[in-house]
Amino acid sequence: MTCFVRLATHISYIRLSVRIYGGAAMKPRRFARTRMLRAVLAAVLVLVLAPHVAPLPAAAAEDIPVTTTTGLLPDGMDWRITMPDRGWNGTLLLDLDFVTGGVGASYTALFNRGYAAAGIRRIPFELGGRDSRVSAAQLIQVIDVFTQHYGEPQYVITTGGSSGGVVAGYTMERYPDRIDGAVANCTVPGYIPYLTPRLSSLFAAKVFFDIDLPIVQHPGTNFQADANSWRAAIDAAQATPEGKARIALALTLGQMNTWTNSALPSPDINDLDQVQAYMYDTLRNLYAFDVNTRRNQEQQVGGRAFNWTTGFDYRKIFLTMTRPEQQATVRKFYQQAGLNLAADLKKVNNAPRIEADPAAVKEIHLHGDYTTKPRRPFLMNNLIGDPLVQPVANFGYLQEARKHGKGNLVRLIHVNGAGHCSFRANESVAAIETMNERVRTGVWPSTSSAALNDRATQIDPALVPRFIEYQNPKFAGGFWSNDRYRVKK
């Protein structure tokens, strides 16, 4: 199918999906789903999907053989289903990226443990990608395709990483009558809580080091040169005592992870010199990580800004919303440099702020706005050294869920590793097994780091699991469904 057809069908799909599925208004799938709707859907799917079935290449002796089925949804989106040839445990895993990512050690282990899996592929930015409304509705259709081939699953768990994790949680919240639980990996609860707080670190660095580079609405030209110029400015700052102190403060104000480089070992948080060195490494690369990602989403709303620094009280963030080792590092280096910390906090608080376009905020927010009112269990799994996402945002979701009386449905787990989505296979499988037990029993198994490490070791003793206990500070950048952006000076 050509790109032109895909573009047209993806644009029209939001209306189609709302009309057919109706979000949370649907009746529970194991109860009163109307025969007429199922008959109509079955007729459409038989005519349109035209699946192709092919077994995977020969598996190793210890692996259970699987059968993979592929086809197209009515809007032209690819789908893929993989079913173990024997021993299906009744659980279907639903993954945004399964067409392109449904292979590898994690899925092999899951198939061997009886899971079936299905999903689609993420839509490219240039075709309107990263809109969870569209992807969630497509994933719900895949459940119906699966049911036609193999019968109705006993349990459906949405899962995914990065944007796939955003969609996993969004789908669980919006379709609780079709989804039993969600495992979101290396991700955040929506795109506004993802990129808006991180902007504060770039903003503070610009203020402290007088860097003349765009951090929102980048024109798209000379991006690599700009990223190199950013690194050069941060490198120059790191060469002075004053610069080291302000680098640490700038990173802290965006609630950024200290460690984000997988080439470096886990830092000793009691070694404040090492903590500062890691904060420097993260800040020097933050421009390259964030600005182009932000621009890709800005292009979906006509190039308008959807992130902001208005309204943030940076003094309050530093004093009450920071990790202890980051705050201690800032204080140590400010003292060594003979700088006035209160004066620098006042300087960044008084600097001209970046305003967002309210209409752009509203549209991007709809691409992944979390309600924080889950009706199904939700497990959020993050690396503490991920360069693209901060676990503190997920803690913000948990804080809000508790306010709504839903905190018992949410669990956060953390892995002591760096890199984006760089989980070991047994860590990923342990998260799925934890959720599968939760949806089947109605009771959370232990999600302590010790219990998770034990579970992961049993899955694959050859891999050392890295789950740890991790304390997040209060999240400064919460922005949830029905929240509205208003300019605050």
CSV table of N, CA and C in Angstrom, one decimal, residues 95-152:
chain,number,residue,atom,x,y,z
A,95,ASP,N,1.2,-4.9,21.8
A,95,ASP,CA,2.3,-4.0,21.7
A,95,ASP,C,2.3,-3.2,20.5
A,96,LEU,N,2.4,-1.8,20.7
A,96,LEU,CA,2.4,-0.9,19.6
A,96,LEU,C,3.4,-1.3,18.5
A,97,ASP,N,4.6,-1.7,18.9
A,97,ASP,CA,5.7,-1.9,18.0
A,97,ASP,C,5.9,-3.4,17.6
A,98,PHE,N,4.9,-4.2,17.7
A,98,PHE,CA,5.1,-5.6,17.6
A,98,PHE,C,5.5,-6.0,16.1
A,99,VAL,N,5.0,-5.2,15.1
A,99,VAL,CA,5.3,-5.6,13.8
A,99,VAL,C,6.8,-5.5,13.5
A,100,THR,N,7.5,-4.5,14.1
A,100,THR,CA,8.9,-4.3,13.9
A,100,THR,C,9.7,-4.8,15.1
A,101,GLY,N,9.1,-5.0,16.3
A,101,GLY,CA,9.9,-5.3,17.4
A,101,GLY,C,9.5,-6.6,18.1
A,102,GLY,N,8.7,-7.4,17.5
A,102,GLY,CA,8.2,-8.6,18.1
A,102,GLY,C,9.1,-9.8,18.0
A,103,VAL,N,10.4,-9.6,18.0
A,103,VAL,CA,11.4,-10.6,18.0
A,103,VAL,C,12.5,-10.4,19.0
A,104,GLY,N,13.4,-11.3,19.2
A,104,GLY,CA,14.4,-11.1,20.2
A,104,GLY,C,14.2,-11.9,21.5
A,105,ALA,N,15.2,-11.8,22.4
A,105,ALA,CA,15.3,-12.7,23.5
A,105,ALA,C,14.1,-12.5,24.4
A,106,SER,N,13.6,-11.3,24.6
A,106,SER,CA,12.4,-11.1,25.5
A,106,SER,C,11.2,-11.8,25.0
A,107,TYR,N,10.9,-11.6,23.7
A,107,TYR,CA,9.7,-12.3,23.2
A,107,TYR,C,9.9,-13.8,23.1
A,108,THR,N,11.0,-14.2,22.8
A,108,THR,CA,11.3,-15.7,22.7
A,108,THR,C,11.0,-16.3,24.1
A,109,ALA,N,11.5,-15.6,25.2
A,109,ALA,CA,11.2,-16.1,26.5
A,109,ALA,C,9.7,-16.1,26.8
A,110,LEU,N,9.0,-15.1,26.4
A,110,LEU,CA,7.6,-15.0,26.7
A,110,LEU,C,6.8,-16.0,25.9
A,111,PHE,N,7.2,-16.3,24.6
A,111,PHE,CA,6.5,-17.4,23.9
A,111,PHE,C,6.7,-18.7,24.6
A,112,ASN,N,7.9,-18.9,25.0
A,112,ASN,CA,8.2,-20.2,25.7
A,112,ASN,C,7.5,-20.3,27.0
A,113,ARG,N,7.0,-19.2,27.6
A,113,ARG,CA,6.2,-19.2,28.8
A,113,ARG,C,4.7,-19.2,28.6
A,114,GLY,N,4.4,-19.3,27.3
A,114,GLY,CA,3.0,-19.5,26.9
A,114,GLY,C,2.2,-18.3,26.5
A,115,TYR,N,2.9,-17.1,26.4
A,115,TYR,CA,2.2,-15.9,26.0
A,115,TYR,C,2.0,-15.9,24.4
A,116,ALA,N,0.9,-15.3,24.0
A,116,ALA,CA,0.7,-14.9,22.6
A,116,ALA,C,0.9,-13.4,22.6
A,117,ALA,N,1.3,-12.9,21.5
A,117,ALA,CA,1.5,-11.4,21.3
A,117,ALA,C,1.0,-10.9,20.0
A,118,ALA,N,0.6,-9.7,20.0
A,118,ALA,CA,0.1,-9.1,18.7
A,118,ALA,C,0.3,-7.6,18.8
A,119,GLY,N,0.2,-6.9,17.7
A,119,GLY,CA,0.3,-5.5,17.6
A,119,GLY,C,0.5,-4.9,16.2
A,120,ILE,N,0.9,-3.7,16.2
A,120,ILE,CA,1.0,-3.0,14.9
A,120,ILE,C,2.4,-2.4,14.8
A,121,ARG,N,2.5,-1.3,14.0
A,121,ARG,CA,3.8,-0.6,14.0
A,121,ARG,C,3.4,0.9,14.3
A,122,ARG,N,4.4,1.6,14.9
A,122,ARG,CA,4.1,3.0,15.2
A,122,ARG,C,4.1,3.8,13.9
A,123,ILE,N,3.2,4.8,13.8
A,123,ILE,CA,3.1,5.6,12.7
A,123,ILE,C,4.2,6.7,12.6
A,124,PRO,N,4.9,6.9,11.5
A,124,PRO,CA,5.9,7.9,11.4
A,124,PRO,C,5.4,9.3,11.7
A,125,PHE,N,6.3,10.1,12.2
A,125,PHE,CA,5.9,11.5,12.5
A,125,PHE,C,5.3,12.2,11.3
A,126,GLU,N,5.9,11.9,10.1
A,126,GLU,CA,5.4,12.6,8.9
A,126,GLU,C,4.0,12.2,8.4
A,127,LEU,N,3.6,11.1,9.0
A,127,LEU,CA,2.2,10.6,8.7
A,127,LEU,C,1.3,10.8,9.9
A,128,GLY,N,1.7,11.7,10.8
A,128,GLY,CA,0.8,12.0,12.0
A,128,GLY,C,1.0,11.1,13.2
A,129,GLY,N,2.2,10.5,13.3
A,129,GLY,CA,2.5,9.6,14.4
A,129,GLY,C,2.5,10.2,15.8
A,130,ARG,N,2.6,9.3,16.8
A,130,ARG,CA,2.6,9.7,18.2
A,130,ARG,C,1.2,10.2,18.7
A,131,ASP,N,0.2,9.8,18.0
A,131,ASP,CA,-1.2,10.1,18.4
A,131,ASP,C,-1.8,8.9,19.0
A,132,SER,N,-1.8,8.8,20.4
A,132,SER,CA,-2.3,7.6,21.0
A,132,SER,C,-3.7,7.3,20.7
A,133,ARG,N,-4.5,8.3,20.4
A,133,ARG,CA,-5.9,8.0,20.1
A,133,ARG,C,-6.0,7.0,18.9
A,134,VAL,N,-5.2,7.3,17.9
A,134,VAL,CA,-5.3,6.4,16.7
A,134,VAL,C,-4.7,5.1,17.0
A,135,SER,N,-3.5,5.0,17.6
A,135,SER,CA,-2.8,3.7,17.9
A,135,SER,C,-3.6,2.9,18.8
A,136,ALA,N,-4.2,3.5,19.9
A,136,ALA,CA,-5.0,2.7,20.8
A,136,ALA,C,-6.2,2.0,20.1
A,137,ALA,N,-6.9,2.8,19.3
A,137,ALA,CA,-8.0,2.2,18.5
A,137,ALA,C,-7.6,1.1,17.6
A,138,GLN,N,-6.4,1.2,17.0
A,138,GLN,CA,-5.9,0.2,16.1
A,138,GLN,C,-5.6,-1.1,16.9
A,139,LEU,N,-5.0,-0.9,18.1
A,139,LEU,CA,-4.7,-2.1,18.9
A,139,LEU,C,-6.0,-2.8,19.3
A,140,ILE,N,-7.0,-2.1,19.6
A,140,ILE,CA,-8.3,-2.7,20.0
A,140,ILE,C,-8.8,-3.6,18.8
A,141,GLN,N,-8.6,-3.1,17.6
A,141,GLN,CA,-9.1,-3.9,16.4
A,141,GLN,C,-8.3,-5.2,16.4
A,142,VAL,N,-7.0,-5.1,16.7
A,142,VAL,CA,-6.1,-6.3,16.6
A,142,VAL,C,-6.6,-7.4,17.6
A,143,ILE,N,-7.2,-7.0,18.7
A,143,ILE,CA,-7.8,-8.0,19.6
A,143,ILE,C,-8.9,-8.8,18.9
A,144,ASP,N,-9.7,-8.1,18.1
A,144,ASP,CA,-10.8,-8.8,17.3
A,144,ASP,C,-10.2,-9.7,16.2
A,145,VAL,N,-9.1,-9.2,15.6
A,145,VAL,CA,-8.5,-10.1,14.6
A,145,VAL,C,-7.9,-11.3,15.3
A,146,PHE,N,-7.3,-11.2,16.4
A,146,PHE,CA,-6.8,-12.3,17.2
A,146,PHE,C,-7.9,-13.3,17.5
A,147,THR,N,-9.0,-12.7,18.0
A,147,THR,CA,-10.1,-13.6,18.4
A,147,THR,C,-10.7,-14.4,17.3
A,148,GLN,N,-10.7,-13.8,16.1
A,148,GLN,CA,-11.1,-14.6,14.9
A,148,GLN,C,-10.3,-15.8,14.6
A,149,HIS,N,-9.0,-15.6,14.9
A,149,HIS,CA,-8.0,-16.7,14.5
A,149,HIS,C,-7.9,-17.7,15.6
A,150,TYR,N,-7.9,-17.3,16.9
A,150,TYR,CA,-7.5,-18.2,18.0
A,150,TYR,C,-8.6,-18.2,19.1
A,151,GLY,N,-9.6,-17.5,19.0
A,151,GLY,CA,-10.6,-17.4,20.1
A,151,GLY,C,-10.3,-16.3,21.1
A,152,GLU,N,-11.2,-15.9,21.9
A,152,GLU,CA,-11.1,-14.8,22.8
A,152,GLU,C,-10.0,-15.0,23.9
